[in-house]
Short mmCIF file of C-alpha atoms and ligand atoms in Angstrom, two decimals:
data_model
loop_
_atom_site.label_atom_id
_atom_site.label_comp_id
_atom_site.label_asym_id
_atom_site.label_seq_id
_atom_site.Cartn_x
_atom_site.Cartn_y
_atom_site.Cartn_z
CA MET A 1003 -4.69 1.98 -31.86
CA ASN A 1004 -7.16 1.16 -29.05
CA ALA A 1005 -5.23 2.97 -26.37
CA PHE A 1006 -7.40 5.97 -26.43
CA ASN A 1007 -10.55 4.45 -27.81
CA MET A 1008 -13.72 5.14 -25.81
CA ASN A 1009 -12.16 7.59 -23.47
CA ILE A 1010 -15.54 8.39 -22.00
CA PRO A 1011 -17.41 5.29 -21.21
CA GLU A 1012 -21.10 5.04 -22.07
CA LYS A 1013 -22.02 3.42 -18.84
CA THR A 1014 -20.53 4.46 -15.47
CA PHE A 1015 -21.85 3.96 -12.04
CA GLU A 1016 -23.02 7.65 -11.75
CA LYS A 1017 -24.80 7.52 -15.23
CA LEU A 1018 -26.51 4.29 -14.44
CA ASN A 1019 -27.59 5.24 -11.00
CA HIS A 1020 -29.02 8.47 -12.58
CA GLN A 1021 -31.20 6.31 -14.79
CA GLY A 1022 -32.29 3.81 -12.34
CA GLU A 1023 -31.24 1.80 -9.27
CA PHE A 1024 -27.88 0.24 -9.35
CA THR A 1025 -25.50 -0.97 -6.63
CA ARG A 1026 -21.73 -0.94 -6.70
CA LEU A 1027 -19.85 -4.09 -5.68
CA ALA A 1028 -16.14 -4.58 -5.36
CA VAL A 1029 -15.12 -8.15 -6.20
CA SER A 1030 -11.78 -9.96 -6.40
CA PRO A 1031 -10.61 -13.59 -6.33
CA GLY A 1032 -9.57 -13.16 -2.71
CA ILE A 1033 -7.39 -11.11 -0.38
CA ILE A 1034 -4.21 -12.86 -1.62
CA ASN A 1035 -5.19 -14.54 -4.91
CA LYS A 1036 -5.34 -12.16 -7.84
CA HIS A 1037 -6.08 -14.62 -10.51
CA TYR A 1038 -9.63 -14.89 -11.97
CA THR A 1039 -10.94 -18.00 -13.61
CA PRO A 1040 -12.81 -17.80 -16.90
CA THR A 1041 -15.88 -19.25 -15.03
CA GLN A 1042 -15.63 -16.28 -12.57
CA PHE A 1043 -15.52 -13.84 -15.48
CA GLN A 1044 -18.56 -15.51 -17.04
CA ILE A 1045 -20.43 -15.31 -13.73
CA ILE A 1046 -19.44 -11.53 -13.50
CA ALA A 1047 -20.80 -11.02 -17.02
CA LYS A 1048 -23.98 -12.75 -16.18
CA VAL A 1049 -24.77 -10.85 -13.00
CA VAL A 1050 -23.90 -7.52 -14.58
CA GLY A 1051 -26.01 -8.35 -17.63
CA ASP A 1052 -26.58 -5.96 -20.47
CA THR A 1053 -27.55 -3.12 -18.28
CA GLY A 1054 -24.78 -2.92 -15.67
CA ALA A 1055 -21.10 -1.96 -16.00
CA ILE A 1056 -17.62 -3.27 -15.14
CA LYS A 1057 -14.60 -1.30 -14.24
CA TYR A 1058 -11.18 -2.10 -12.70
CA SER A 1059 -9.95 -0.19 -9.74
CA ALA A 1060 -6.82 0.68 -8.12
CA SER A 1061 -7.59 -1.51 -5.12
CA TYR A 1062 -6.93 -4.87 -6.55
CA SER A 1063 -10.70 -5.45 -7.33
CA ILE A 1064 -13.20 -5.12 -10.17
CA LEU A 1065 -16.04 -2.75 -9.57
CA LEU A 1066 -19.45 -3.96 -10.68
CA SER A 1067 -22.62 -1.84 -11.16
CA ILE A 1068 -25.42 -4.29 -10.64
CA PRO A 1069 -29.19 -3.73 -10.81
CA THR A 1070 -30.25 -3.50 -7.10
CA VAL A 1071 -33.34 -5.47 -7.76
CA GLY A 1072 -31.40 -8.70 -8.19
CA LEU A 1073 -28.63 -7.73 -5.74
CA GLY A 1074 -29.01 -10.65 -3.24
CA GLU A 1075 -29.03 -13.29 -5.87
CA ALA A 1076 -26.04 -11.70 -7.70
CA ILE A 1077 -23.96 -11.70 -4.52
CA ASN A 1078 -24.81 -15.41 -3.90
CA GLU A 1079 -23.76 -16.31 -7.52
CA LEU A 1080 -20.56 -14.35 -7.13
CA GLN A 1081 -19.67 -16.03 -3.83
CA LYS A 1082 -20.55 -19.40 -5.11
CA ALA A 1083 -18.11 -18.86 -8.02
CA GLY A 1084 -15.44 -18.30 -5.29
CA LEU A 1085 -15.22 -14.51 -5.60
CA TYR A 1086 -14.83 -12.20 -2.60
CA VAL A 1087 -17.34 -9.37 -2.34
CA ALA A 1088 -15.73 -6.73 -0.37
CA LYS A 1089 -17.58 -5.22 2.58
CA GLN A 1090 -18.53 -1.56 2.23
CA GLY A 1091 -18.44 1.32 4.67
CA SER A 1092 -16.35 2.74 7.50
CA ILE A 1093 -14.48 -0.46 8.36
CA VAL A 1094 -11.08 -1.98 8.53
CA ALA A 1095 -10.56 -3.38 4.99
CA MET A 1096 -7.68 -5.72 4.38
CA LYS A 1097 -5.42 -5.94 1.27
CA ALA A 1098 -2.38 -8.10 0.65
CA CYS A 1099 0.15 -8.79 -2.00
CA ASP A 1100 -0.22 -12.12 -3.89
CA PHE A 1101 2.84 -13.55 -2.11
CA CYS A 1102 4.47 -14.12 -5.42
CA ASP A 1103 1.55 -16.03 -6.74
CA GLY A 1104 1.93 -18.45 -3.89
CA ASP A 1105 5.65 -19.00 -4.01
CA LYS A 1106 6.42 -16.99 -0.78
CA MET A 1107 3.64 -17.93 1.63
CA GLU A 1108 5.29 -17.48 4.93
CA ALA A 1109 3.07 -14.58 5.92
CA ALA A 1110 -0.12 -15.98 4.56
CA PRO A 1111 -1.32 -17.79 7.75
CA ILE A 1112 -0.94 -14.57 9.83
CA THR A 1113 -2.60 -12.53 7.13
CA GLU A 1114 -5.69 -14.85 7.22
CA GLN A 1115 -5.53 -14.58 11.06
CA LEU A 1116 -5.49 -10.76 10.86
CA TYR A 1117 -8.29 -10.92 8.38
CA ASP A 1118 -10.50 -13.05 10.72
CA SER A 1119 -9.68 -10.72 13.66
CA LEU A 1120 -9.69 -7.23 12.09
CA GLU A 1121 -11.58 -7.08 8.73
CA GLY A 1122 -15.01 -5.43 9.17
CA MET A 1123 -14.29 -3.64 12.51
CA THR A 1124 -16.13 -0.41 12.36
CA VAL A 1125 -13.75 2.71 12.57
CA PRO A 1126 -14.34 6.41 12.04
CA ALA A 1127 -13.39 6.24 8.44
CA ARG A 1128 -12.51 3.42 6.00
CA LEU A 1129 -9.21 2.05 7.04
CA ARG A 1130 -6.94 0.14 4.62
CA LEU A 1131 -4.62 -2.37 6.08
CA ASN A 1132 -2.11 -3.79 3.45
CA VAL A 1133 0.12 -6.83 4.11
CA ASN A 1134 3.01 -7.27 1.85
CA GLY A 1135 5.02 -10.60 2.14
CA CYS A 1136 8.71 -9.32 1.85
CA ALA A 1137 10.78 -6.21 1.74
CA SER A 1138 10.22 -5.68 -1.98
CA ALA A 1139 6.74 -4.50 -0.83
CA CYS A 1140 5.73 -4.43 -4.56
CA TYR A 1141 2.03 -4.06 -3.65
CA ASN A 1142 2.84 -0.66 -2.15
CA ALA A 1143 1.91 -1.36 1.55
CA VAL A 1144 3.54 1.84 2.63
CA TYR A 1145 0.89 3.79 0.73
CA ASP A 1146 -2.07 2.44 2.73
CA ASP A 1147 -3.38 3.63 6.06
CA ILE A 1148 -1.49 0.83 7.94
CA GLY A 1149 1.29 -0.93 5.90
CA LEU A 1150 2.84 -4.22 7.14
CA ILE A 1151 5.84 -5.51 5.59
CA TYR A 1152 6.88 -9.09 6.56
CA GLN A 1153 10.42 -10.00 7.16
CA LYS A 1154 11.67 -13.14 9.07
CA ASP A 1155 8.80 -13.87 11.44
CA SER A 1156 8.10 -10.18 12.09
CA PHE A 1157 6.46 -7.14 10.55
CA ASP A 1158 7.58 -3.63 10.04
CA VAL A 1159 4.67 -1.29 10.56
CA TYR A 1160 4.13 1.88 8.50
CA LEU A 1161 1.62 4.58 9.47
CA GLY A 1162 0.36 7.96 8.22
CA ALA A 1163 0.36 7.51 4.43
CA VAL A 1164 -1.61 9.96 2.41
CA PRO A 1165 -2.94 7.50 -0.15
CA MET A 1166 -3.93 9.87 -2.99
CA GLY A 1167 -4.21 13.49 -4.03
CA ALA A 1168 -1.58 16.07 -4.92
CA ASN A 1169 -0.13 15.56 -1.43
CA ALA A 1170 0.07 11.78 -1.61
CA GLN A 1171 2.86 10.44 0.52
CA ALA A 1172 4.14 7.13 1.74
CA GLY A 1173 3.64 6.36 5.34
CA THR A 1174 6.53 6.42 7.78
CA LEU A 1175 8.15 3.53 9.70
CA PHE A 1176 6.29 3.37 13.09
CA ALA A 1177 7.61 0.10 14.56
CA LYS A 1178 10.20 -2.34 13.46
CA ARG A 1179 10.22 -6.06 13.75
CA ILE A 1180 6.97 -6.67 15.66
CA PRO A 1181 6.90 -10.50 16.05
CA VAL A 1182 4.22 -12.36 14.21
CA ASN A 1183 2.74 -13.59 17.44
CA GLN A 1184 2.27 -10.02 18.66
CA ILE A 1185 1.03 -8.27 15.52
CA GLU A 1186 -2.62 -8.95 16.03
CA SER A 1187 -2.81 -7.38 19.46
CA TYR A 1188 -0.41 -4.61 18.37
CA LEU A 1189 -2.84 -3.68 15.47
CA HIS A 1190 -5.92 -3.94 17.80
CA ALA A 1191 -4.06 -1.46 20.06
CA ILE A 1192 -3.57 1.02 17.12
CA ILE A 1193 -7.18 0.61 15.92
CA LEU A 1194 -8.50 1.19 19.32
CA LEU A 1195 -6.57 4.48 19.67
CA TYR A 1196 -8.04 5.50 16.27
CA LYS A 1197 -11.59 4.54 17.50
CA GLU A 1198 -11.18 6.34 20.86
CA HIS A 1199 -9.35 9.55 19.80
CA ALA A 1200 -10.35 10.32 16.18
CA ARG A 1201 -12.88 12.98 15.20
CA PRO A 1202 -15.98 11.85 13.53
CA ASN A 1203 -15.17 10.60 10.02
CA GLU A 1204 -11.44 11.58 10.43
CA PRO A 1205 -9.34 9.68 7.89
CA PHE A 1206 -6.62 7.55 9.59
CA TYR A 1207 -3.72 9.60 8.22
CA LYS A 1208 -5.25 12.92 9.45
CA PHE A 1209 -5.78 11.34 12.89
CA TYR A 1210 -2.20 9.96 13.05
CA ARG A 1211 -0.66 13.16 11.94
CA ARG A 1212 -2.71 15.21 14.25
CA THR A 1213 -1.99 13.02 17.38
CA LYS A 1214 1.30 11.21 16.79
CA THR A 1215 3.03 13.20 19.57
CA ALA A 1216 0.27 12.46 22.11
CA ASP A 1217 1.27 10.26 25.06
CA TYR A 1218 -1.27 7.61 24.37
CA TRP A 1219 0.73 6.39 21.38
CA ASP A 1220 3.31 5.30 23.85
CA ILE A 1221 1.01 4.26 26.63
CA GLY A 1222 -1.33 2.24 24.32
CA LEU A 1223 1.40 0.33 22.68
CA GLU A 1224 3.42 -1.21 25.52
CA PHE A 1225 4.19 -4.85 24.73
S1 SF4 B 2753 5.72 -8.04 -1.70
FE1 SF4 B 2753 7.31 -9.67 -1.85
S2 SF4 B 2753 6.11 -11.55 -1.43
FE2 SF4 B 2753 4.62 -9.91 -1.97
S3 SF4 B 2753 4.24 -10.21 -4.18
FE3 SF4 B 2753 5.85 -8.65 -3.98
S4 SF4 B 2753 7.84 -9.74 -4.03
FE4 SF4 B 2753 6.17 -11.35 -3.75
#
């Protein structure tokens, strides 16, 4: 009976920001871990308080609307509770599957390495890089800007997905079986092409579809 209860929420980020100063944060238990602890939920409730708002999103995170006035302290508390506060803006943003809740962790070390190397790089428009740990790809890597699907010490690389909208479309297979020890430099080369040749604010899928026949896609990716 609650399925359609409160279809129009009282407090949304837009409404709150209209009334006062709020900041939106995306938090999660980590890039791989998807399990919150009760304590983390308590901290989330505390920093949001009676005035803020909480919403789940399609990007494996919870969105918080927090009074801007206490923002620094709130971020500290969230991080101290072990939560990951996503960076905002036109950057490379990593996503990953949960590696079967830790049962299939072969690709976890390279995922961390890619995070250290790529997350936060500035790019023309926010670029989502999604790593899935097996061919089931149950976290929809092929629907993100760069989708990586791990198989036997290598990755298949998908590019060009239109992640949302009436024309949403999966990306297409761009490269097969890139060895784990080459994937970091391979992705750097792709991101460099995007940085060098994209128009201002051009989303990755538009850039890729506009330029994929250009010579530099071959020249830049010789390994
Ligand atoms: S993509 Fe594969 S490894 Fe990752 S959660 Fe799904 S089934 Fe598990």
